[in-house]
CSV table of C-alpha atoms and ligand atoms in Angstrom, one decimal:
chain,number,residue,atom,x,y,z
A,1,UNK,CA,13.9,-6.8,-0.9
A,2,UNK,CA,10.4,-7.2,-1.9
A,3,UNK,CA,9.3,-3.7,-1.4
A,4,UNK,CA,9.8,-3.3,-5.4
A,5,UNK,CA,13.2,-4.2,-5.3
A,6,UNK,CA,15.5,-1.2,-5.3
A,7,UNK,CA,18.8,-3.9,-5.1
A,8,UNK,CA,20.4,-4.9,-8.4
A,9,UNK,CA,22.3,-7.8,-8.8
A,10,UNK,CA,24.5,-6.2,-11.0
A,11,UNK,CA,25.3,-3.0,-12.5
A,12,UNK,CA,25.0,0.4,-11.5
A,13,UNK,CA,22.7,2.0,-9.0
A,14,UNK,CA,21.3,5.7,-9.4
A,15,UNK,CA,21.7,7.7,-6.4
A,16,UNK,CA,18.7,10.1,-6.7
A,17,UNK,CA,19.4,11.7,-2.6
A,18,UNK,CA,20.9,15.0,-4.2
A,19,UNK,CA,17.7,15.4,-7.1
A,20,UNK,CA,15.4,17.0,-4.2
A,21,UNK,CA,12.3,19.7,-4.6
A,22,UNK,CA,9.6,21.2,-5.3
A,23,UNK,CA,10.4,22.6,-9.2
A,24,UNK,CA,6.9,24.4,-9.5
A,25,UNK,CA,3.4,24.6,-8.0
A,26,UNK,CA,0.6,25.6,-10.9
A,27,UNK,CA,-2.9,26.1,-9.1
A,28,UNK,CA,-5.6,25.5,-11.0
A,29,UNK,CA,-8.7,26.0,-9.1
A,30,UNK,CA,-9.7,23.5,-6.8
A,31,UNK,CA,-6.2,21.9,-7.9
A,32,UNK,CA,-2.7,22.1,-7.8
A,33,UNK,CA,0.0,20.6,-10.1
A,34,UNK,CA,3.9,20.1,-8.3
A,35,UNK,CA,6.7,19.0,-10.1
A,36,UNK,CA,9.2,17.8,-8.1
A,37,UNK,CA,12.8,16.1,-8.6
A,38,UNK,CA,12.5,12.5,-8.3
A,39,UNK,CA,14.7,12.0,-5.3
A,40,UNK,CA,12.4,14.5,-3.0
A,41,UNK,CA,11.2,12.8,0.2
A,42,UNK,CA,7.6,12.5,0.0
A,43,UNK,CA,7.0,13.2,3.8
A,44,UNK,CA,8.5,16.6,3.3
A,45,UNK,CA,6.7,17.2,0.3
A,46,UNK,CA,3.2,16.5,1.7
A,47,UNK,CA,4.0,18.5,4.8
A,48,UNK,CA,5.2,21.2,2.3
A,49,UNK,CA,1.9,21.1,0.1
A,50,UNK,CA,0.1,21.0,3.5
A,51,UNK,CA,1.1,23.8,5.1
A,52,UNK,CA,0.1,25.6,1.8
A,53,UNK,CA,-3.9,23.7,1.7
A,54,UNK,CA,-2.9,21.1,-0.7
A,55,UNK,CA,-3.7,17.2,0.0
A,56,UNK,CA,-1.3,15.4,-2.1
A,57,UNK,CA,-3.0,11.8,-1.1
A,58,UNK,CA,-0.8,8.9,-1.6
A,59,UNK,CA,0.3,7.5,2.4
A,60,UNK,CA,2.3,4.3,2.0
A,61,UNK,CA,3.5,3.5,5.8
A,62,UNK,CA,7.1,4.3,4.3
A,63,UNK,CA,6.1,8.0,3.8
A,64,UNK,CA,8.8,9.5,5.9
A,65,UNK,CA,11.5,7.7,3.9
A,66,UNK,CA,10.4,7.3,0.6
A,67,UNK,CA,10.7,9.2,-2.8
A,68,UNK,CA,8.3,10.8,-5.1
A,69,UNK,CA,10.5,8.6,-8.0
A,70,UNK,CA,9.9,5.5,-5.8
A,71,UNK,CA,6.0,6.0,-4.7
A,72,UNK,CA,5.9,6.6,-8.7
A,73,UNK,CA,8.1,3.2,-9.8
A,74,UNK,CA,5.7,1.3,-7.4
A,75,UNK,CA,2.5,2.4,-7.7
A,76,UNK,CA,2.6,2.5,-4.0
A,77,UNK,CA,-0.7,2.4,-2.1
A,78,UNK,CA,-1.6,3.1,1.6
A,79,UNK,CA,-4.5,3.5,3.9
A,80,UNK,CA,-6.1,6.2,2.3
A,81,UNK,CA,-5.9,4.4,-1.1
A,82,UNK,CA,-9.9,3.6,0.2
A,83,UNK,CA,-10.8,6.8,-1.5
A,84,UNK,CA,-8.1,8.5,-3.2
A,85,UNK,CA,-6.8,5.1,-4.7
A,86,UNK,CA,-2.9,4.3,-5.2
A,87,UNK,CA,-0.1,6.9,-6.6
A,88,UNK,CA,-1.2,6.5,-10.6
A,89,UNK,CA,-4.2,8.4,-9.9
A,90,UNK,CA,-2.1,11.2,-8.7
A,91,UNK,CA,0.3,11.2,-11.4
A,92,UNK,CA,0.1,14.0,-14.0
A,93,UNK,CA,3.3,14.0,-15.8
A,94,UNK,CA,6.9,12.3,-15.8
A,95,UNK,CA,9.8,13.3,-17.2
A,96,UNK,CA,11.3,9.6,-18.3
A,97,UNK,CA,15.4,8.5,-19.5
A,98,UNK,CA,14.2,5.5,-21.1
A,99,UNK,CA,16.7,2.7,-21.3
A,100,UNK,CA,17.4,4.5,-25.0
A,101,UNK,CA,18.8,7.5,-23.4
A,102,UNK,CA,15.6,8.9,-25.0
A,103,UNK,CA,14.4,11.8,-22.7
A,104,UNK,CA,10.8,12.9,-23.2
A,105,UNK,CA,7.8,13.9,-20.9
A,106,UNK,CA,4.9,11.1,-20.5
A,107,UNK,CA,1.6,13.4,-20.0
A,108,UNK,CA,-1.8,12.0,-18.6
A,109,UNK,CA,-4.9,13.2,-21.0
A,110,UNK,CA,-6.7,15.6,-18.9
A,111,UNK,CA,-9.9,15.0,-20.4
A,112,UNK,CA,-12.4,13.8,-19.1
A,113,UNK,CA,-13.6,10.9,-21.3
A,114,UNK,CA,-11.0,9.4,-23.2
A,115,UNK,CA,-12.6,5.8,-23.9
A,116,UNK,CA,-11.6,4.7,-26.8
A,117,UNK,CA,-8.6,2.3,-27.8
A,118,UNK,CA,-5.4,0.7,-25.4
A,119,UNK,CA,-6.1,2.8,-21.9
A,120,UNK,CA,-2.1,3.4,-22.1
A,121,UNK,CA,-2.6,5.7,-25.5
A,122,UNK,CA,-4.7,8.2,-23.9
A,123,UNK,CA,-3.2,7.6,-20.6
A,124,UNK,CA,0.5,6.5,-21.2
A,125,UNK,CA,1.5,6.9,-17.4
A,126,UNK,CA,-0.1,3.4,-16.6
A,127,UNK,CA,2.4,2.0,-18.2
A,128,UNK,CA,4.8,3.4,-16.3
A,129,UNK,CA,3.5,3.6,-12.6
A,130,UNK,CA,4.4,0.4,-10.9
A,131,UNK,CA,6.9,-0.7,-13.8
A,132,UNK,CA,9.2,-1.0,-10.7
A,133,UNK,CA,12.1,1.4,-12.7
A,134,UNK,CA,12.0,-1.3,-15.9
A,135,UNK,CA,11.5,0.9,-18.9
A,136,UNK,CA,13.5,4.5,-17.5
A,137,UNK,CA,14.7,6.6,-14.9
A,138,UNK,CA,12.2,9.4,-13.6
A,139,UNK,CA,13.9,12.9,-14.0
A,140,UNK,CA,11.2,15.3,-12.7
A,141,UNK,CA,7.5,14.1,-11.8
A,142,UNK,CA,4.1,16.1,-11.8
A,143,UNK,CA,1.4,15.1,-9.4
A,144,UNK,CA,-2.1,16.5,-9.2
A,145,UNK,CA,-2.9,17.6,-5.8
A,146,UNK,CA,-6.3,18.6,-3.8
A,147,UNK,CA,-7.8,20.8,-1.5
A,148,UNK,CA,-6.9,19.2,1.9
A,149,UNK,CA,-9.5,17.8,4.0
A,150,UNK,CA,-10.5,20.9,6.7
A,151,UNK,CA,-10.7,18.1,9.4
A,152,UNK,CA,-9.7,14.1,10.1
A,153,UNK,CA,-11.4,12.3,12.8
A,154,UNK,CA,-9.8,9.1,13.7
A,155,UNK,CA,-12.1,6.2,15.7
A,156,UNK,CA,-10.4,3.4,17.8
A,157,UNK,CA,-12.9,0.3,17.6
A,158,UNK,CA,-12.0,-2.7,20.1
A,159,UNK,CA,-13.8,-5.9,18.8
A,160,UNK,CA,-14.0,-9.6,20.8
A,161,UNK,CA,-12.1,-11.3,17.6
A,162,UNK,CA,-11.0,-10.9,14.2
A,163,UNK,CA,-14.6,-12.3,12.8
A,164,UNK,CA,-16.2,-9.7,14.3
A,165,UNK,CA,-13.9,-6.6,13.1
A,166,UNK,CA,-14.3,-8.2,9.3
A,167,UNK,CA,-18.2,-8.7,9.8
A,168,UNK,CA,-18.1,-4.5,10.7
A,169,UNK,CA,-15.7,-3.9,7.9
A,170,UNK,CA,-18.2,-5.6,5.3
A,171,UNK,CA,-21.1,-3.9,6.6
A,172,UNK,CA,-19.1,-0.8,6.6
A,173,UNK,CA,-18.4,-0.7,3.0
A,174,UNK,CA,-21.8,-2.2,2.1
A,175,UNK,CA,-23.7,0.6,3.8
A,176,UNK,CA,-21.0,3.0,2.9
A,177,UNK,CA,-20.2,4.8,5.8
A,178,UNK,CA,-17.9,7.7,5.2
A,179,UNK,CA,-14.5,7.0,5.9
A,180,UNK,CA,-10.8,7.8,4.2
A,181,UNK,CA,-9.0,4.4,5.6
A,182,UNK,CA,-10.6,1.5,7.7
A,183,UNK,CA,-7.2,-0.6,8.8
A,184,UNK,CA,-7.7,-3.6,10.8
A,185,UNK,CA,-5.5,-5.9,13.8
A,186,UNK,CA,-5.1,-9.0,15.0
A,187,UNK,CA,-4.0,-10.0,18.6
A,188,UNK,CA,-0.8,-10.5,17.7
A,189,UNK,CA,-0.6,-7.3,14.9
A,190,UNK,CA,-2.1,-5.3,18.6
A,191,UNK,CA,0.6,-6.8,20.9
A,192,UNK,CA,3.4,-5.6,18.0
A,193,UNK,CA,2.1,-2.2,18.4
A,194,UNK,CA,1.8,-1.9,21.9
A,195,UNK,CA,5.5,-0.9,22.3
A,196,UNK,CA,4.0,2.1,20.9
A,197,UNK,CA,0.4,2.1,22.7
A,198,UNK,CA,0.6,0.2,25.7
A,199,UNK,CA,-3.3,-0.2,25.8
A,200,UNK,CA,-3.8,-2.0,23.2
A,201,UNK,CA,-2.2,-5.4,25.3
A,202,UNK,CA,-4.6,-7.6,25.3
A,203,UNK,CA,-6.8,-6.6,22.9
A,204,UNK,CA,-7.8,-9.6,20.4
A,205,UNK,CA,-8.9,-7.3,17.3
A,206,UNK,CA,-9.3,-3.6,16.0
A,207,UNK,CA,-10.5,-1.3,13.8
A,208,UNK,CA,-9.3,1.9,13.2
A,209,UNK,CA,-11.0,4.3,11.0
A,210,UNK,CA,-10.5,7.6,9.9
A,211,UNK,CA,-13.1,10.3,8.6
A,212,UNK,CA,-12.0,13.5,6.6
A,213,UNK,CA,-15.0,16.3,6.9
A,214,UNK,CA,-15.4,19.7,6.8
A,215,UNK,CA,-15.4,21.4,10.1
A,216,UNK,CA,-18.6,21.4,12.0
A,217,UNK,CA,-19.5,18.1,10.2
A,218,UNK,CA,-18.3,15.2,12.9
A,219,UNK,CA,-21.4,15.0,14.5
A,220,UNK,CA,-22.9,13.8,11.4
A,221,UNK,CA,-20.6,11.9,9.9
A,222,UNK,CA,-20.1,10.3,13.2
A,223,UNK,CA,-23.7,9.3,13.6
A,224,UNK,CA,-23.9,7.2,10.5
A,225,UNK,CA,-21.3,4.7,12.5
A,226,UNK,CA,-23.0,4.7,15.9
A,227,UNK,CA,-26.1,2.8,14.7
A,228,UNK,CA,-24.0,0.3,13.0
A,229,UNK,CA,-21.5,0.3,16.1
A,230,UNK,CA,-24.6,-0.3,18.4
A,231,UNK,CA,-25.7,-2.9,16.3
A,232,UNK,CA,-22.8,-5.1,16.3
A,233,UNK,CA,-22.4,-4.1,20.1
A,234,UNK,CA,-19.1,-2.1,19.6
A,235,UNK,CA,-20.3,1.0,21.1
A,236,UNK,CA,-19.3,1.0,24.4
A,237,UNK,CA,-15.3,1.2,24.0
A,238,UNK,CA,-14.5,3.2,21.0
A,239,UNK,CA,-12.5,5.7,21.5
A,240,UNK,CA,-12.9,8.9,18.9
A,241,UNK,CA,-9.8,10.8,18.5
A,242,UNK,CA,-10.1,14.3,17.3
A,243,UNK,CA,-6.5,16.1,18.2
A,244,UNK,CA,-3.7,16.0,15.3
A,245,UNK,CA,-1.9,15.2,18.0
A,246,UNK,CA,-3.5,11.7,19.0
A,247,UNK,CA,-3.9,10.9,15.0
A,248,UNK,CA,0.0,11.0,15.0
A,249,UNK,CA,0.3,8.9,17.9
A,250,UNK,CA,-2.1,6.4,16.2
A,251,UNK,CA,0.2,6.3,12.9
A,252,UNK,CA,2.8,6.0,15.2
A,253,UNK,CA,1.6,2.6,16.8
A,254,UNK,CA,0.2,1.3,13.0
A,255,UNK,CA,3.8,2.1,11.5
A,256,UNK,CA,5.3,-0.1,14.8
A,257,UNK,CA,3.7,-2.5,13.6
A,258,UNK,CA,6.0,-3.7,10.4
A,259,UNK,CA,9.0,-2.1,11.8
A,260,UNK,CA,8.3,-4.2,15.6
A,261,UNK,CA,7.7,-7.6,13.3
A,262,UNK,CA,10.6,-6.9,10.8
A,263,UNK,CA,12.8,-6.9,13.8
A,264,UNK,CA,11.5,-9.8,15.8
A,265,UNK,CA,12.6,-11.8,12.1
A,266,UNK,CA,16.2,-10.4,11.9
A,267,UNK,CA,16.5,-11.8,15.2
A,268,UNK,CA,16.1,-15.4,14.1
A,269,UNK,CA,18.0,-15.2,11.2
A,270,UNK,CA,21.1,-17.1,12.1
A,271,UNK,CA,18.9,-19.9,12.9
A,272,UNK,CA,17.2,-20.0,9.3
A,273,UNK,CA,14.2,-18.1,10.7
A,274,UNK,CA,12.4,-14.8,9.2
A,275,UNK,CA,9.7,-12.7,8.5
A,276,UNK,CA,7.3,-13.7,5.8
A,277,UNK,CA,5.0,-11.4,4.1
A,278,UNK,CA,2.0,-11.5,1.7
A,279,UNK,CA,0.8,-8.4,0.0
A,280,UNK,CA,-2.7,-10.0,-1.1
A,281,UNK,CA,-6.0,-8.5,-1.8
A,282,UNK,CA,-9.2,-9.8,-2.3
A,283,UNK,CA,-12.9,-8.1,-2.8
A,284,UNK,CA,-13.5,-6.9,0.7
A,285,UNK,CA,-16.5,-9.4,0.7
A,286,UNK,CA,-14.3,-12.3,0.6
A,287,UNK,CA,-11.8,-11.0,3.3
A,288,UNK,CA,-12.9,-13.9,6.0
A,289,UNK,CA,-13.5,-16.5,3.5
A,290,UNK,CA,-9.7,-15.8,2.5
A,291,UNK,CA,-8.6,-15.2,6.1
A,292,UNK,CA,-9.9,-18.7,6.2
A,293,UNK,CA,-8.6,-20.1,3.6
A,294,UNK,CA,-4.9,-19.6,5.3
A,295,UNK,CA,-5.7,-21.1,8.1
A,296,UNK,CA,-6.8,-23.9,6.9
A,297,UNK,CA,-3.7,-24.2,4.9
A,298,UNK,CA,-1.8,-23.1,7.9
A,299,UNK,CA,-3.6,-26.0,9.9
A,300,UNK,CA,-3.3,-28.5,6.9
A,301,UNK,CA,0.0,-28.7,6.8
A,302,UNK,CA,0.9,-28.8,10.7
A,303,UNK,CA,2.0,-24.7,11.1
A,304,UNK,CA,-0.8,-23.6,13.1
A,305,UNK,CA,1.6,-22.7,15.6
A,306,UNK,CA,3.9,-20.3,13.7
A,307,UNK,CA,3.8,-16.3,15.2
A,308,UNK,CA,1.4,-15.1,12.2
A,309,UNK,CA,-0.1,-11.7,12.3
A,310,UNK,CA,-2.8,-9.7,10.3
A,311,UNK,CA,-3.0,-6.5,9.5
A,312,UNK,CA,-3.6,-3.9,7.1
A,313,UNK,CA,-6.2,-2.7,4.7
A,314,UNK,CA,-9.1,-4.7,5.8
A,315,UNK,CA,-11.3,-1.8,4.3
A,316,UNK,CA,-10.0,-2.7,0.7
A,317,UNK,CA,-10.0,-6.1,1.3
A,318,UNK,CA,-5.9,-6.2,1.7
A,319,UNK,CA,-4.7,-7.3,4.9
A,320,UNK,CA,-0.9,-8.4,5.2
A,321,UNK,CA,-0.4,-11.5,6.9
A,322,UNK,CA,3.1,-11.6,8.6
A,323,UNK,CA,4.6,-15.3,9.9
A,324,UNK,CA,7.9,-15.3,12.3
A,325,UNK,CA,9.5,-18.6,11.1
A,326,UNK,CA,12.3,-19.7,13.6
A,327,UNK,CA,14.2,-22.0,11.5
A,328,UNK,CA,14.9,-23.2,7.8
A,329,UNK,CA,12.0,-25.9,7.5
A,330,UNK,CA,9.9,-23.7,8.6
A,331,UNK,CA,10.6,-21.1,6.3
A,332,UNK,CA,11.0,-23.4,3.5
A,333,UNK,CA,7.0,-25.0,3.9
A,334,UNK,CA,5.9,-21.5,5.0
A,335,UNK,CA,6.9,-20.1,1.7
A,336,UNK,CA,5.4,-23.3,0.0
A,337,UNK,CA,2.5,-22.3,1.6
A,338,UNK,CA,2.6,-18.7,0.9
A,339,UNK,CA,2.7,-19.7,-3.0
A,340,UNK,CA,-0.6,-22.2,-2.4
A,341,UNK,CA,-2.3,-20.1,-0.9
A,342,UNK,CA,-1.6,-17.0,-3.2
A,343,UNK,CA,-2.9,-19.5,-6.2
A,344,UNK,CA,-6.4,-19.9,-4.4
A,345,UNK,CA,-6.6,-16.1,-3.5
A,346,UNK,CA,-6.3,-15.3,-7.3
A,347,UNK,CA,-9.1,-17.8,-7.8
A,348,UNK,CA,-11.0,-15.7,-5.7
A,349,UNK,CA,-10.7,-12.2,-7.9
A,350,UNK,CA,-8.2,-11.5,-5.6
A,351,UNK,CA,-4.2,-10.0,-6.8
A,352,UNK,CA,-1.6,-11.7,-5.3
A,353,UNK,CA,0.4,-8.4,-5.2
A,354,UNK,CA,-1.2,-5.4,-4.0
A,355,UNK,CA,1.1,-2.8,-2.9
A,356,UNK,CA,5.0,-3.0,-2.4
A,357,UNK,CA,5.6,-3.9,-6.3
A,358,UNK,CA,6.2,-7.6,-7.5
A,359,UNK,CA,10.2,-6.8,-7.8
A,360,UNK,CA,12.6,-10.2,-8.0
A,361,UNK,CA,10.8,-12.3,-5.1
A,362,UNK,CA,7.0,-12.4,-6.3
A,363,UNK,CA,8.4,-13.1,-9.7
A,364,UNK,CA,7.8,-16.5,-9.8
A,365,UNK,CA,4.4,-16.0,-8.7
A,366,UNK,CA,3.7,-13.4,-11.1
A,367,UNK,CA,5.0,-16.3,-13.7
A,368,UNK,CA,2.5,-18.8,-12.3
A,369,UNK,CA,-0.6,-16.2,-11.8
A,370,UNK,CA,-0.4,-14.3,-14.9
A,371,UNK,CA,-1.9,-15.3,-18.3
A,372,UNK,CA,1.3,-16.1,-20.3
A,373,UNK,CA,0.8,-13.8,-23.2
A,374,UNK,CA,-0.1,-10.9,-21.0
A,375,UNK,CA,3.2,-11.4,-19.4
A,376,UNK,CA,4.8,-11.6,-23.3
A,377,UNK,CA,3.4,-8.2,-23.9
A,378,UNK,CA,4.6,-6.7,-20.7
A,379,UNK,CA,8.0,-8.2,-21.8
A,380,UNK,CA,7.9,-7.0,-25.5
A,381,UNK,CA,7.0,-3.5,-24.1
A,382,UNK,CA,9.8,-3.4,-21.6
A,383,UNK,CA,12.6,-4.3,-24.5
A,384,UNK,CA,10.6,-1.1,-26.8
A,385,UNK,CA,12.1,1.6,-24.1
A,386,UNK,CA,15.3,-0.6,-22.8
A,387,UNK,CA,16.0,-2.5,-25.7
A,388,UNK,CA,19.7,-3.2,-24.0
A,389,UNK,CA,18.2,-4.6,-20.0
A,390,UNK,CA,19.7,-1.4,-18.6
A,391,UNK,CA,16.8,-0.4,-16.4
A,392,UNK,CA,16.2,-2.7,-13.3
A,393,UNK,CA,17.1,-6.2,-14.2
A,394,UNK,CA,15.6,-8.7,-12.7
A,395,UNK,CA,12.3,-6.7,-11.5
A,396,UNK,CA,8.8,-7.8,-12.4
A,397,UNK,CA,9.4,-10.1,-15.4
A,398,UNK,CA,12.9,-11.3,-17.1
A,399,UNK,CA,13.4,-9.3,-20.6
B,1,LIG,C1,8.6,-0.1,6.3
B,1,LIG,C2,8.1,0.0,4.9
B,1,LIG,C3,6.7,0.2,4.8
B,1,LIG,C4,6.2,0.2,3.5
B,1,LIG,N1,4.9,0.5,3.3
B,1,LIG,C5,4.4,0.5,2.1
B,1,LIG,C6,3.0,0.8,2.0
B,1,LIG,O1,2.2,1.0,2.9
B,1,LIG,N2,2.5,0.8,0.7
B,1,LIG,C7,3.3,0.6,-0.4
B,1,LIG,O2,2.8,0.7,-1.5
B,1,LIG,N3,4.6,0.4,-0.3
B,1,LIG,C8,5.1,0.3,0.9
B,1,LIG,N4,6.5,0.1,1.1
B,1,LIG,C9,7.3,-0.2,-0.1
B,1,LIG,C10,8.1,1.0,-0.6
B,1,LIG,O3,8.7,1.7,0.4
B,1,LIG,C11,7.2,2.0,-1.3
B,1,LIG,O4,6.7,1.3,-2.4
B,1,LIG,C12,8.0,3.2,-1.7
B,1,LIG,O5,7.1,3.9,-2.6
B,1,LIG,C13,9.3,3.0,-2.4
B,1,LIG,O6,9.9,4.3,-2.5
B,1,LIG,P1,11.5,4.4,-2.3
B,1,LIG,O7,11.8,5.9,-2.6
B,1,LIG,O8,11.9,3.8,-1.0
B,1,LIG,O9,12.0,3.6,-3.5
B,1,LIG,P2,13.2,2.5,-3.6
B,1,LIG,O10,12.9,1.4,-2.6
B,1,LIG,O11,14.5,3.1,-3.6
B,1,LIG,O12,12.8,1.9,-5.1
B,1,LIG,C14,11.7,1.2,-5.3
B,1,LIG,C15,11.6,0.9,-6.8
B,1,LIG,O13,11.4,2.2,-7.5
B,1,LIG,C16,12.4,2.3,-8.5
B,1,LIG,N5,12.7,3.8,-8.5
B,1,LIG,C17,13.1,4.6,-7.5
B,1,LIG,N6,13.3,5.8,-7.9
B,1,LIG,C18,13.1,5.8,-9.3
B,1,LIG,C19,13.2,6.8,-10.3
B,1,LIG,N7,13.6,8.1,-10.0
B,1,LIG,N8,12.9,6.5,-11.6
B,1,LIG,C20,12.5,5.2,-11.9
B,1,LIG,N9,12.4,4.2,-10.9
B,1,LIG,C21,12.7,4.5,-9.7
B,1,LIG,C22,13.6,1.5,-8.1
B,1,LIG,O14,14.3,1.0,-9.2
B,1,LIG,C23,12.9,0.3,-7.4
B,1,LIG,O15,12.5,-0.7,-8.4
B,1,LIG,C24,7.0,0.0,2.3
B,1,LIG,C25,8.4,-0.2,2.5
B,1,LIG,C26,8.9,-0.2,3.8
B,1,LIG,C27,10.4,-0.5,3.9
């Protein structure tokens, strides 16, 4: 699994499915803390907080399935990471086992300013969110929630190609326009979802945006993207989407996307074949140079022709590139490729792993990207708490 790894290769495996709910909910003002039990769904729990006002924002496509212990253990990210940023922001507290048997709770400073010395003194969660389960085992976490947004407003831009929806995208962010995710599609990402949303056949690229406001603010808000729309000639087909009911059916046809491609790879299987997946990220004003980059790599080496789509974050400058290989050469250049390519990405002040953790498959990248002694400390702190290996062997760095 590269999703941060959850399979040991040995051992024993915590079942957390039984550890599930909401412990306590502390208001504090325009906040709200919630400690929940580490196995708690985290769909259920943001439907939960919603249905009381609260926004609890992390949104990784996995919501309905995932846990708070696992959005916690990888640092997971989604759309909305645009403005509210990935899960550690959101993390107030964790009760930790370490790989001691040392139980204690690991509490974010609530101060404001707290610049002075290693940020993982003042704020010792950052060493724990995204550690991918390698120093302990999450007994109860405590995230920080906010007022939830009175109204979203989602916006369906068609585009001629992918050039153009990545030219938008910049001048989006460069100019600011309000928005809480700006995901982006490919042809082939748009054909995937169309299973789902039979009008998007045919279409070559997307955006979709969405816009949280208070109520009796779309107008505004909405304005600030027509002139730029107009100007890049993408007025005339958007289509704005204001019912809860057609922003479901739009996550519906994003999260059909993975799940269509993940498929279409176990399929091809027998013959060697797969699906390959890149979880890189780049500043958003190099996303075509680094869409470029791949395919010139891609036509390099003779795979021009392999099923790739793009999809993703465009508006964070982290689009996942998916390739269906059909047999075992394929899949063996592809992932030679993969590697190159995440090497010149780096070079860019890119990361080579954005979101679903680094886990036991990106390790060898991790070991090539990453200054040696930086990986020496991350070693040296993850023997401190599991002195003995206990906690996920074999995830993000050997011990
Ligand atoms: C279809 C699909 C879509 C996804 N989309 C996204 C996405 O958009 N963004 C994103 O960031 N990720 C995504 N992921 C990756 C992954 O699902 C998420 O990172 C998710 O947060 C993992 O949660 P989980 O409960 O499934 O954890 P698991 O997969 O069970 O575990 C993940 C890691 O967390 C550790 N862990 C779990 N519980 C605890 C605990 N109580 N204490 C300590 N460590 C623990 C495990 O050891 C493991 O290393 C996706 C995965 C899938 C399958």
């Amino acid at each position: 699994s590269t999703t941060g790894a959850p399979l040991a290769f040995g051992g024993i495996s915590i079942d957390c499915r039984s550890l599930t709910g909401i412990e306590d909910l502390d208001v504090d003002g325009q906040e709200a803390f919630v400690t929940v039990l580490p196995g708690t769904p985290l769909g259920a729990l943001k439907r939960e907080l919603q249905s009381e006002g609260w926004l609890l924002p992390p949104d990784p496509t996995s919501t309905p399935d995932c846990t708070a212990g696992g959005i916690v253990a990888t640092n997971a990210n989604g759309p909305r990471s645009l403005i509210y940023g990935a899960t550690r922001n959101w993390v107030d507290a964790v009760e930790l086992i370490d790989g001691r048997g040392t139980i204690a709770w690991w509490q974010r400073s609530r101060a404001e300013k707290h610049g002075s010395g290693f940020s993982f003194l003042s704020n010792p969660l950052d060493l724990l969110c995204g550690a991918e389960g390698t120093v302990g085992v999450f007994r109860r976490i405590r995230f920080r929630c906010i007022r939830a947004p009175e109204q979203t407003t989602g916006m369906l831009i068609p585009c001629p190609d992918l050039a153009t929806a990545v030219a938008l995208v910049s001048q989006a962010r460069r100019d600011r326009l309000p928005a809480s995710c700006i995901e982006g599609f490919d042809a082939t990402a748009l054909e995937a979802a169309a299973s789902a949303e039979p009008r998007l056949r045919g279409v070559q690229a997307a955006l979709w945006v969405e816009i949280d406001h208070p109520s009796g603010a779309r107008e505004q808000r909405l304005s600030t993207w027509e002139m730029v729309l107009r100007a890049h000639q993408l007025d005339a087909d958007v289509a704005i989407i204001t019912e809860a009911s057609g922003l479901k059916q739009a996550h519906a046809w994003r999260h059909r996307i993975p799940e269509s491609l993940n498929a279409e790879g176990r399929r091809l299987r027998d013959h060697g074949g797969t699906k390959l997946s890149t979880d890189w990220c780049v500043p958003v004003s190099q996303l075509g140079a680094a869409f470029g980059v791949v395919d010139d790599l891609l036509t390099a080496r003779g795979l021009a022709h392999i099923r790739h789509a793009r999809y993703g974050h465009f508006g964070s400058g982290h689009p996942h590139h998916n390739w269906i290989t059909r047999n075992h050469e394929e899949t063996t250049t592809m992932k030679r490729l993969i590697f190159d390519a995440a090497t010149q990405i780096q070079r860019m002040g890119g990361w080579f792993a954005a979101e679903h953790g680094i886990g036991k498959l990106k390790r060898a990248l991790a070991e090539s990207l990453i200054q040696p002694s930086l990986l020496a400390a991350a070693r040296e702190a993850r023997r401190t708490f599991d002195p003995h290996g206990l906690c996920a062997p074999g995830n993000l760095c050997m011990p």
